């Protein structure tokens, strides 16, 4: 773990979960040290014992901030929004906040994990399936749902006229 005053992000450059957290950190103006966690090299650095002490799920990203070690990108983004009120990531209006969270969950729960690395490895390796076909279908279905939902939420951006999560 990093020292309490230092903000450290353990991340992988190709991880969409890591991307969303890096974007949030930058929107909030939070400076951080980047520590790469290679998800493929040597069987995946996220599986080593030291990393799993910080993140028992063995996933990225992990953020060390305010003396805490935080995991799960959406939960971390909400923590950042609650502890740093400047440059909000969620709208003030309760219904619009729900809409922003709804769109996040379409991607975070219904699209991204279905086609992430560990699932694709299982599809191909253990189940003998076509990982590319599986991934493509998961992404297409998720994005169709996202686009359909946008019909009721969009403005200039996905939820109204302010950038949100």
Coordinates of N, CA, C and O in Angstrom, one line a residue:
X1 N 0.8 -1.2 0.0 CA 0.0 0.0 0.0 C 0.9 1.2 0.0 O 2.0 1.2 0.5
X2 N 0.4 2.3 -0.5 CA 1.1 3.6 -0.6 C 1.0 4.3 0.7 O 0.1 4.1 1.5
X3 N 1.9 5.3 0.9 CA 1.8 6.1 2.1 C 0.5 6.9 2.1 O 0.0 7.3 1.0
X4 N -0.1 7.3 3.3 CA -1.4 7.8 3.4 C -1.6 9.1 2.6 O -2.7 9.3 2.1
X5 N -0.6 10.0 2.5 CA -0.8 11.2 1.8 C -0.6 11.1 0.3 O -1.0 12.0 -0.4
X6 N -0.1 10.1 -0.2 CA 0.2 9.9 -1.6 C -1.0 9.1 -2.3 O -1.5 8.1 -1.7
X7 N -1.4 9.6 -3.4 CA -2.5 9.0 -4.2 C -1.8 8.1 -5.2 O -1.0 8.6 -6.0
X8 N -2.1 6.8 -5.2 CA -1.5 5.8 -6.1 C -2.6 5.0 -6.8 O -3.5 4.5 -6.1
X9 N -2.5 5.0 -8.1 CA -3.4 4.2 -8.9 C -2.7 3.0 -9.4 O -1.8 3.1 -10.2
X10 N -3.2 1.8 -9.1 CA -2.7 0.5 -9.7 C -3.7 0.2 -10.8 O -4.9 0.1 -10.6
X11 N -3.1 0.1 -12.0 CA -4.0 0.1 -13.2 C -3.3 -0.6 -14.3 O -2.2 -0.9 -14.3
X12 N -4.1 -0.9 -15.3 CA -3.6 -1.5 -16.6 C -4.1 -0.6 -17.7 O -5.3 -0.3 -17.8
X13 N -3.3 -0.3 -18.6 CA -3.6 0.7 -19.7 C -4.8 0.3 -20.6 O -5.5 1.1 -21.1
X14 N -5.0 -1.0 -20.7 CA -6.1 -1.4 -21.6 C -7.4 -1.7 -20.9 O -8.4 -2.0 -21.5
X15 N -7.4 -1.6 -19.6 CA -8.6 -1.9 -18.8 C -9.6 -0.8 -18.9 O -9.3 0.3 -18.5
X16 N -10.8 -1.1 -19.3 CA -11.9 -0.1 -19.3 C -12.2 0.4 -17.9 O -12.6 1.6 -17.8
X17 N -12.2 -0.4 -17.0 CA -12.4 0.0 -15.6 C -11.4 1.0 -15.1 O -11.7 2.0 -14.5
X18 N -10.1 0.7 -15.5 CA -9.0 1.6 -15.2 C -9.2 2.9 -15.9 O -8.9 4.0 -15.3
X19 N -9.6 2.9 -17.2 CA -9.8 4.1 -17.9 C -10.8 5.0 -17.3 O -10.6 6.2 -17.1
X20 N -12.0 4.4 -16.9 CA -13.0 5.2 -16.3 C -12.5 5.9 -15.0 O -12.9 7.1 -14.7
X21 N -11.7 5.2 -14.2 CA -11.2 5.8 -13.0 C -10.2 6.9 -13.3 O -10.1 7.9 -12.7
X22 N -9.3 6.6 -14.3 CA -8.3 7.7 -14.7 C -9.0 8.9 -15.1 O -8.6 10.1 -14.8
X23 N -10.1 8.8 -15.9 CA -10.9 9.9 -16.4 C -11.4 10.7 -15.2 O -11.4 11.9 -15.1
X24 N -12.0 10.0 -14.2 CA -12.6 10.6 -13.1 C -11.6 11.3 -12.2 O -11.8 12.5 -11.8
X25 N -10.4 10.7 -12.0 CA -9.3 11.4 -11.3 C -8.9 12.7 -12.0 O -8.7 13.7 -11.4
X26 N -8.8 12.6 -13.3 CA -8.4 13.8 -14.1 C -9.5 14.9 -14.0 O -9.2 16.1 -13.9
X27 N -10.8 14.5 -14.2 CA -11.9 15.4 -14.1 C -11.9 16.1 -12.7 O -12.2 17.3 -12.6
X28 N -11.6 15.4 -11.7 CA -11.6 15.9 -10.3 C -10.3 16.7 -10.0 O -10.2 17.4 -9.0
X29 N -9.3 16.6 -10.9 CA -8.1 17.3 -10.7 C -7.2 16.7 -9.7 O -6.4 17.4 -9.0
X30 N -7.3 15.4 -9.5 CA -6.5 14.7 -8.5 C -5.3 14.1 -9.1 O -5.3 13.3 -10.0
X31 N -4.1 14.6 -8.6 CA -2.9 14.1 -9.1 C -2.6 12.7 -8.4 O -2.9 12.5 -7.2
X32 N -2.0 11.8 -9.2 CA -1.8 10.5 -8.7 C -0.5 9.9 -9.3 O -0.1 10.3 -10.4
X33 N 0.0 8.9 -8.6 CA 1.1 8.1 -9.2 C 0.5 6.9 -9.9 O -0.3 6.2 -9.3
X34 N 1.0 6.6 -11.1 CA 0.4 5.5 -11.8 C 1.4 4.3 -11.6 O 2.6 4.4 -11.8
X35 N 0.8 3.2 -11.2 CA 1.6 1.9 -11.1 C 0.9 0.9 -12.0 O -0.2 0.5 -11.7
X36 N 1.6 0.5 -13.0 CA 1.1 -0.5 -13.9 C 1.0 -1.9 -13.3 O 1.9 -2.4 -12.6
X37 N -0.1 -2.6 -13.6 CA -0.3 -4.0 -13.2 C -0.6 -4.7 -14.6 O -1.7 -4.5 -15.1
X38 N 0.3 -5.4 -15.1 CA 0.2 -6.1 -16.4 C -0.7 -7.3 -16.2 O -0.4 -8.2 -15.4
X39 N -1.8 -7.3 -16.9 CA -2.8 -8.4 -16.8 C -2.5 -9.7 -17.5 O -3.2 -10.7 -17.3
X40 N -1.5 -9.7 -18.3 CA -1.1 -10.9 -19.1 C 0.3 -11.4 -18.8 O 0.5 -12.6 -18.7
X41 N 1.2 -10.5 -18.6 CA 2.6 -10.9 -18.4 C 2.7 -11.8 -17.2 O 2.2 -11.6 -16.1
X42 N 3.5 -12.9 -17.4 CA 3.8 -13.9 -16.4 C 2.5 -14.4 -15.7 O 2.4 -14.6 -14.5
X43 N 1.5 -14.6 -16.5 CA 0.2 -15.1 -16.0 C -0.7 -14.1 -15.4 O -1.8 -14.4 -14.9
X44 N -0.3 -12.8 -15.4 CA -1.1 -11.7 -14.8 C -0.6 -11.3 -13.5 O -0.6 -12.0 -12.5
X45 N 0.0 -10.1 -13.4 CA 0.5 -9.5 -12.2 C -0.5 -9.3 -11.1 O -0.2 -9.3 -9.9
X46 N -1.8 -9.2 -11.5 CA -2.9 -9.0 -10.6 C -3.1 -10.2 -9.7 O -3.8 -10.2 -8.7
X47 N -2.5 -11.4 -10.1 CA -2.7 -12.6 -9.3 C -1.6 -12.8 -8.3 O -1.7 -13.7 -7.5
X48 N -0.6 -11.9 -8.3 CA 0.5 -12.1 -7.3 C 0.0 -11.8 -5.9 O -1.0 -11.0 -5.7
X49 N 0.6 -12.4 -4.9 CA 0.1 -12.4 -3.5 C 0.1 -10.9 -3.0 O -0.8 -10.5 -2.3
X50 N 1.1 -10.2 -3.3 CA 1.2 -8.8 -2.8 C 0.1 -7.9 -3.3 O -0.6 -7.2 -2.5
X51 N -0.3 -8.1 -4.6 CA -1.4 -7.3 -5.2 C -2.7 -7.7 -4.6 O -3.6 -6.9 -4.2
X52 N -2.9 -9.0 -4.4 CA -4.1 -9.5 -3.9 C -4.4 -9.2 -2.4 O -5.5 -9.2 -1.9
X53 N -3.3 -8.8 -1.7 CA -3.5 -8.2 -0.4 C -4.3 -6.9 -0.4 O -5.1 -6.6 0.4
X54 N -4.0 -6.1 -1.5 CA -4.7 -4.9 -1.7 C -6.1 -5.1 -2.3 O -7.0 -4.4 -2.0
X55 N -6.2 -6.0 -3.3 CA -7.4 -6.2 -4.0 C -7.6 -7.7 -4.1 O -7.1 -8.4 -5.0
X56 N -8.4 -8.2 -3.1 CA -8.6 -9.7 -3.1 C -9.2 -10.3 -4.3 O -9.0 -11.5 -4.6
X57 N -9.9 -9.5 -5.1 CA -10.5 -10.0 -6.4 C -9.4 -10.2 -7.4 O -9.7 -10.9 -8.4
X58 N -8.3 -9.6 -7.2 CA -7.2 -9.6 -8.3 C -7.6 -8.9 -9.5 O -7.3 -9.4 -10.6
X59 N -8.2 -7.8 -9.4 CA -8.7 -7.0 -10.5 C -8.1 -5.6 -10.5 O -7.6 -5.2 -9.5
X60 N -8.1 -4.9 -11.6 CA -7.7 -3.5 -11.6 C -9.0 -2.7 -11.9 O -9.9 -3.2 -12.5
X61 N -9.0 -1.4 -11.5 CA -8.0 -0.7 -10.7 C -8.1 -0.8 -9.2 O -9.1 -1.3 -8.7
X62 N -7.0 -0.4 -8.6 CA -7.0 -0.2 -7.1 C -6.5 1.2 -6.9 O -5.4 1.5 -7.5
X63 N -7.1 1.9 -6.0 CA -6.7 3.3 -5.7 C -6.4 3.4 -4.2 O -7.2 3.1 -3.4
X64 N -5.2 3.9 -3.9 CA -4.8 4.2 -2.6 C -4.9 5.7 -2.4 O -4.2 6.5 -3.1
X65 N -5.8 6.1 -1.5 CA -6.1 7.5 -1.3 C -6.7 7.7 0.1 O -7.4 6.9 0.6
X66 N -6.3 8.8 0.7 CA -6.9 9.2 2.0 C -6.6 8.1 3.1 O -7.4 7.9 4.0
X67 N -5.6 7.4 2.9 CA -5.3 6.3 3.9 C -6.1 5.0 3.7 O -6.0 4.1 4.5
X68 N -6.8 5.0 2.6 CA -7.7 3.8 2.3 C -7.2 3.2 1.0 O -6.6 3.8 0.1
X69 N -7.5 1.9 0.8 CA -7.3 1.2 -0.4 C -8.7 0.9 -1.0 O -9.4 0.1 -0.3
X70 N -9.0 1.4 -2.1 CA -10.3 1.3 -2.7 C -10.3 0.5 -4.0 O -9.3 0.6 -4.8
X71 N -11.3 -0.3 -4.2 CA -11.4 -1.1 -5.4 C -12.9 -0.9 -5.9 O -13.7 -0.4 -5.3
X72 N -13.1 -1.5 -7.1 CA -14.3 -1.4 -7.9 C -14.5 0.1 -8.4 O -14.9 1.0 -7.6
X73 N -14.3 0.3 -9.6 CA -14.2 1.6 -10.2 C -15.4 2.5 -10.0 O -15.2 3.7 -9.6
X74 N -16.6 2.0 -10.1 CA -17.8 2.9 -9.9 C -17.9 3.3 -8.5 O -18.1 4.5 -8.2
X75 N -17.7 2.4 -7.5 CA -17.7 2.7 -6.1 C -16.6 3.7 -5.8 O -16.9 4.6 -5.0
X76 N -15.4 3.6 -6.4 CA -14.4 4.5 -6.1 C -14.7 5.9 -6.6 O -14.5 6.9 -6.0
X77 N -15.3 5.9 -7.8 CA -15.7 7.2 -8.4 C -16.8 7.9 -7.5 O -16.7 9.1 -7.3
X78 N -17.7 7.1 -7.0 CA -18.7 7.7 -6.1 C -18.0 8.2 -4.8 O -18.4 9.3 -4.3
X79 N -17.0 7.5 -4.3 CA -16.3 8.0 -3.1 C -15.6 9.3 -3.4 O -15.6 10.2 -2.6
X80 N -14.9 9.4 -4.6 CA -14.3 10.6 -5.0 C -15.2 11.8 -5.1 O -14.9 12.9 -4.6
X81 N -16.4 11.5 -5.6 CA -17.4 12.5 -5.7 C -17.9 13.0 -4.4 O -18.2 14.2 -4.2
X82 N -18.1 12.1 -3.4 CA -18.6 12.4 -2.1 C -17.5 13.1 -1.3 O -17.9 13.9 -0.4
X83 N -16.2 12.8 -1.5 CA -15.2 13.4 -0.7 C -14.5 14.6 -1.3 O -13.8 15.4 -0.6
X84 N -14.8 14.9 -2.6 CA -14.3 16.0 -3.3 C -15.4 16.6 -4.1 O -15.7 16.1 -5.2
X85 N -16.0 17.7 -3.6 CA -17.2 18.2 -4.2 C -17.0 19.0 -5.5 O -18.0 19.2 -6.3
X86 N -15.8 19.4 -5.7 CA -15.6 20.2 -7.0 C -15.6 19.3 -8.2 O -15.2 18.1 -8.1
X87 N -16.0 19.8 -9.3 CA -16.1 19.1 -10.5 C -16.9 17.8 -10.3 O -16.4 16.7 -10.5
X88 N -18.2 17.9 -10.0 CA -19.0 16.7 -9.7 C -19.1 15.7 -10.8 O -19.1 16.1 -12.0
X89 N -19.1 14.5 -10.5 CA -19.2 13.4 -11.5 C -20.7 12.9 -11.6 O -21.0 12.2 -12.6
X90 N -21.5 13.3 -10.7 CA -22.9 13.0 -10.8 C -23.8 14.3 -10.7 O -23.4 15.2 -10.0
X91 N -24.9 14.3 -11.4 CA -25.8 15.5 -11.4 C -26.3 15.7 -10.0 O -26.4 14.8 -9.2
X92 N -26.8 17.0 -9.7 CA -27.4 17.3 -8.4 C -28.8 16.7 -8.3 O -29.2 16.3 -7.3
X93 N -29.5 16.7 -9.4 CA -30.9 16.2 -9.5 C -30.9 14.7 -9.2 O -30.2 13.9 -9.9
X94 N -31.7 14.2 -8.3 CA -31.8 12.8 -7.9 C -32.1 11.9 -9.1 O -31.5 10.8 -9.2
X95 N -33.1 12.3 -9.9 CA -33.5 11.5 -11.0 C -32.3 11.4 -12.0 O -32.1 10.3 -12.6
X96 N -31.7 12.5 -12.3 CA -30.6 12.4 -13.2 C -29.4 11.6 -12.7 O -28.7 11.0 -13.4
X97 N -29.2 11.7 -11.4 CA -28.1 10.9 -10.7 C -28.5 9.4 -11.0 O -27.6 8.6 -11.3
X98 N -29.7 9.0 -10.8 CA -30.2 7.6 -11.0 C -29.9 7.3 -12.5 O -29.4 6.2 -12.8
X99 N -30.2 8.2 -13.4 CA -30.0 7.9 -14.8 C -28.5 7.7 -15.1 O -28.1 6.8 -15.9
X100 N -27.6 8.5 -14.5 CA -26.2 8.3 -14.7 C -25.7 7.0 -14.2 O -25.0 6.3 -14.8
X101 N -26.2 6.6 -13.0 CA -25.9 5.3 -12.4 C -26.4 4.2 -13.3 O -25.8 3.2 -13.4
X102 N -27.6 4.4 -13.8 CA -28.2 3.3 -14.7 C -27.3 3.1 -15.9 O -27.0 1.9 -16.2
X103 N -26.9 4.1 -16.5 CA -26.0 4.0 -17.7 C -24.7 3.3 -17.3 O -24.2 2.4 -18.0
X104 N -24.1 3.7 -16.2 CA -22.9 3.1 -15.7 C -23.1 1.6 -15.5 O -22.2 0.8 -15.8
X105 N -24.2 1.2 -14.9 CA -24.4 -0.2 -14.6 C -24.6 -1.0 -15.9 O -24.3 -2.2 -15.9
X106 N -25.2 -0.4 -16.9 CA -25.4 -1.1 -18.2 C -24.0 -1.6 -18.7 O -23.9 -2.7 -19.1
X107 N -23.0 -0.7 -18.6 CA -21.7 -1.0 -19.0 C -21.0 -1.9 -17.9 O -20.4 -2.9 -18.2
X108 N -21.0 -1.4 -16.7 CA -20.2 -2.0 -15.6 C -20.7 -3.4 -15.2 O -19.9 -4.2 -14.9
X109 N -22.0 -3.6 -15.3 CA -22.5 -4.9 -14.8 C -23.0 -5.8 -16.0 O -22.9 -7.0 -15.9
X110 N -23.5 -5.2 -17.0 CA -24.1 -5.9 -18.1 C -23.4 -6.1 -19.4 O -23.8 -6.8 -20.3
X111 N -22.2 -5.4 -19.5 CA -21.5 -5.5 -20.7 C -20.0 -5.8 -20.5 O -19.5 -6.9 -20.9
X112 N -19.3 -5.0 -19.8 CA -17.9 -5.1 -19.6 C -17.5 -6.5 -19.0 O -16.6 -7.2 -19.5
X113 N -18.0 -6.9 -17.8 CA -17.5 -8.1 -17.2 C -17.8 -9.4 -18.1 O -17.1 -10.3 -18.0
X114 N -18.8 -9.3 -18.9 CA -19.2 -10.5 -19.7 C -18.1 -10.8 -20.7 O -17.9 -11.9 -21.2
X115 N -17.4 -9.7 -21.1 CA -16.3 -9.9 -22.2 C -14.9 -9.5 -21.7 O -14.1 -9.3 -22.5
X116 N -14.7 -9.5 -20.4 CA -13.4 -9.2 -19.9 C -12.4 -10.4 -20.0 O -12.8 -11.5 -20.3
X117 N -11.2 -10.1 -19.8 CA -10.1 -11.1 -20.0 C -10.3 -12.4 -19.3 O -10.2 -13.5 -20.0
X118 N -10.7 -12.4 -18.1 CA -10.8 -13.7 -17.4 C -12.0 -14.5 -17.9 O -11.9 -15.8 -18.0
X119 N -13.0 -13.9 -18.3 CA -14.2 -14.6 -18.9 C -13.8 -15.1 -20.3 O -14.1 -16.3 -20.6
X120 N -13.2 -14.3 -21.1 CA -12.8 -14.8 -22.4 C -11.8 -15.9 -22.3 O -11.9 -16.9 -23.1
X121 N -10.9 -15.9 -21.4 CA -10.0 -17.0 -21.2 C -10.7 -18.3 -20.8 O -10.4 -19.4 -21.3
X122 N -11.7 -18.2 -20.0 CA -12.5 -19.3 -19.6 C -13.3 -19.9 -20.8 O -13.4 -21.1 -21.0
X123 N -14.0 -19.0 -21.5 CA -14.8 -19.4 -22.7 C -13.9 -20.2 -23.7 O -14.3 -21.3 -24.1
X124 N -12.7 -19.7 -24.0 CA -11.9 -20.3 -24.9 C -11.2 -21.6 -24.3 O -11.2 -22.6 -24.9
X125 N -10.5 -21.4 -23.2 CA -9.7 -22.5 -22.6 C -10.5 -23.6 -22.0 O -10.3 -24.8 -22.4
X126 N -11.4 -23.3 -21.1 CA -12.1 -24.4 -20.4 C -13.3 -24.9 -21.1 O -13.7 -26.0 -21.0
X127 N -14.0 -24.0 -21.8 CA -15.2 -24.3 -22.4 C -15.1 -24.6 -23.9 O -16.1 -25.0 -24.6
X128 N -14.0 -24.3 -24.5 CA -13.7 -24.5 -25.9 C -14.6 -23.7 -26.9 O -14.8 -24.1 -28.0
X129 N -15.0 -22.5 -26.4 CA -15.8 -21.6 -27.2 C -15.0 -20.6 -28.0 O -13.8 -20.5 -27.9
X130 N -15.7 -19.9 -28.8 CA -15.1 -18.8 -29.6 C -15.2 -17.5 -28.8 O -16.2 -16.8 -28.7
X131 N -14.0 -17.2 -28.2 CA -14.0 -16.0 -27.3 C -14.3 -14.7 -28.1 O -14.9 -13.8 -27.6
X132 N -13.9 -14.6 -29.4 CA -14.1 -13.4 -30.1 C -15.6 -13.2 -30.4 O -16.2 -12.1 -30.3
X133 N -16.3 -14.3 -30.8 CA -17.7 -14.2 -31.0 C -18.5 -13.9 -29.7 O -19.4 -13.0 -29.7
X134 N -18.1 -14.5 -28.7 CA -18.7 -14.2 -27.4 C -18.5 -12.8 -27.0 O -19.5 -12.1 -26.6
X135 N -17.3 -12.3 -27.0 CA -17.0 -10.9 -26.7 C -17.8 -9.9 -27.6 O -18.3 -8.9 -27.1
X136 N -17.8 -10.2 -28.9 CA -18.5 -9.3 -29.8 C -20.0 -9.2 -29.5 O -20.6 -8.1 -29.4
X137 N -20.6 -10.4 -29.2 CA -22.0 -10.4 -28.9 C -22.3 -9.7 -27.6 O -23.3 -8.9 -27.5
X138 N -21.5 -9.8 -26.6 CA -21.7 -9.2 -25.3 C -21.6 -7.6 -25.5 O -22.4 -6.9 -25.0
X139 N -20.6 -7.2 -26.3 CA -20.4 -5.8 -26.5 C -21.6 -5.2 -27.3 O -22.2 -4.2 -27.0
X140 N -22.0 -5.9 -28.4 CA -23.1 -5.4 -29.2 C -24.4 -5.3 -28.4 O -25.1 -4.3 -28.5
X141 N -24.7 -6.3 -27.6 CA -25.9 -6.3 -26.8 C -25.9 -5.2 -25.8 O -26.9 -4.5 -25.6
X142 N -24.8 -5.0 -25.1 CA -24.6 -4.0 -24.1 C -24.8 -2.6 -24.7 O -25.5 -1.7 -24.2
X143 N -24.1 -2.4 -25.9 CA -24.2 -1.1 -26.5 C -25.6 -0.8 -27.1 O -26.0 0.4 -27.1
X144 N -26.3 -1.8 -27.6 CA -27.6 -1.6 -28.0 C -28.5 -1.1 -26.9 O -29.3 -0.2 -27.0
X145 N -28.4 -1.8 -25.7 CA -29.1 -1.4 -24.5 C -28.8 0.0 -24.1 O -29.6 0.8 -23.8
X146 N -27.5 0.4 -24.1 CA -27.0 1.7 -23.8 C -27.6 2.7 -24.7 O -28.2 3.8 -24.2
X147 N -27.6 2.5 -26.0 CA -28.1 3.5 -27.0 C -29.6 3.6 -26.8 O -30.1 4.7 -26.9
X148 N -30.3 2.5 -26.6 CA -31.8 2.6 -26.4 C -32.1 3.5 -25.1 O -33.0 4.3 -25.1
X149 N -31.3 3.3 -24.1 CA -31.5 4.0 -22.8 C -31.2 5.5 -23.0 O -31.9 6.4 -22.4
X150 N -30.2 5.8 -23.8 CA -29.8 7.2 -24.1 C -31.0 8.0 -24.7 O -31.0 9.2 -24.5
X151 N -31.9 7.3 -25.3 CA -33.1 8.1 -25.9 C -33.8 8.8 -24.8 O -34.5 9.8 -25.1
X152 N -33.8 8.3 -23.6 CA -34.5 8.9 -22.5 C -33.6 9.8 -21.5 O -34.2 10.4 -20.6
X153 N -32.3 9.8 -21.7 CA -31.4 10.4 -20.8 C -30.6 11.6 -21.4 O -30.2 12.5 -20.7
X154 N -30.4 11.5 -22.7 CA -29.4 12.4 -23.3 C -29.9 13.8 -23.4 O -31.0 14.2 -23.5
X155 N -28.8 14.6 -23.4 CA -28.9 16.0 -23.7 C -27.7 16.3 -24.6 O -27.4 15.5 -25.6
X156 N -26.8 17.2 -24.2 CA -25.6 17.4 -24.9 C -24.7 16.2 -24.7 O -23.9 15.8 -25.5
X157 N -24.8 15.6 -23.5 CA -24.0 14.4 -23.1 C -25.0 13.3 -22.8 O -26.2 13.4 -23.0
X158 N -24.5 12.2 -22.2 CA -25.3 11.0 -22.0 C -26.5 11.3 -21.0 O -27.6 10.8 -21.2
X159 N -26.3 12.2 -20.0 CA -27.3 12.5 -19.1 C -27.4 14.1 -19.0 O -26.5 14.7 -18.4
X160 N -28.3 14.6 -19.8 CA -28.4 16.1 -19.8 C -27.2 16.8 -20.4 O -26.6 16.2 -21.4
X161 N -26.9 18.0 -19.9 CA -26.0 18.8 -20.6 C -24.7 19.0 -19.8 O -23.9 19.9 -20.1
X162 N -24.5 18.1 -18.8 CA -23.2 18.2 -18.0 C -22.5 16.8 -18.2 O -23.2 15.8 -18.2
X163 N -21.2 16.8 -18.2 CA -20.5 15.6 -18.2 C -20.7 14.9 -16.8 O -20.5 15.5 -15.8
X164 N -21.0 13.6 -16.9 CA -21.2 12.8 -15.6 C -20.5 11.5 -15.8 O -19.8 11.2 -16.8
X165 N -20.6 10.7 -14.7 CA -20.1 9.3 -14.8 C -20.7 8.6 -16.0 O -21.8 8.9 -16.4

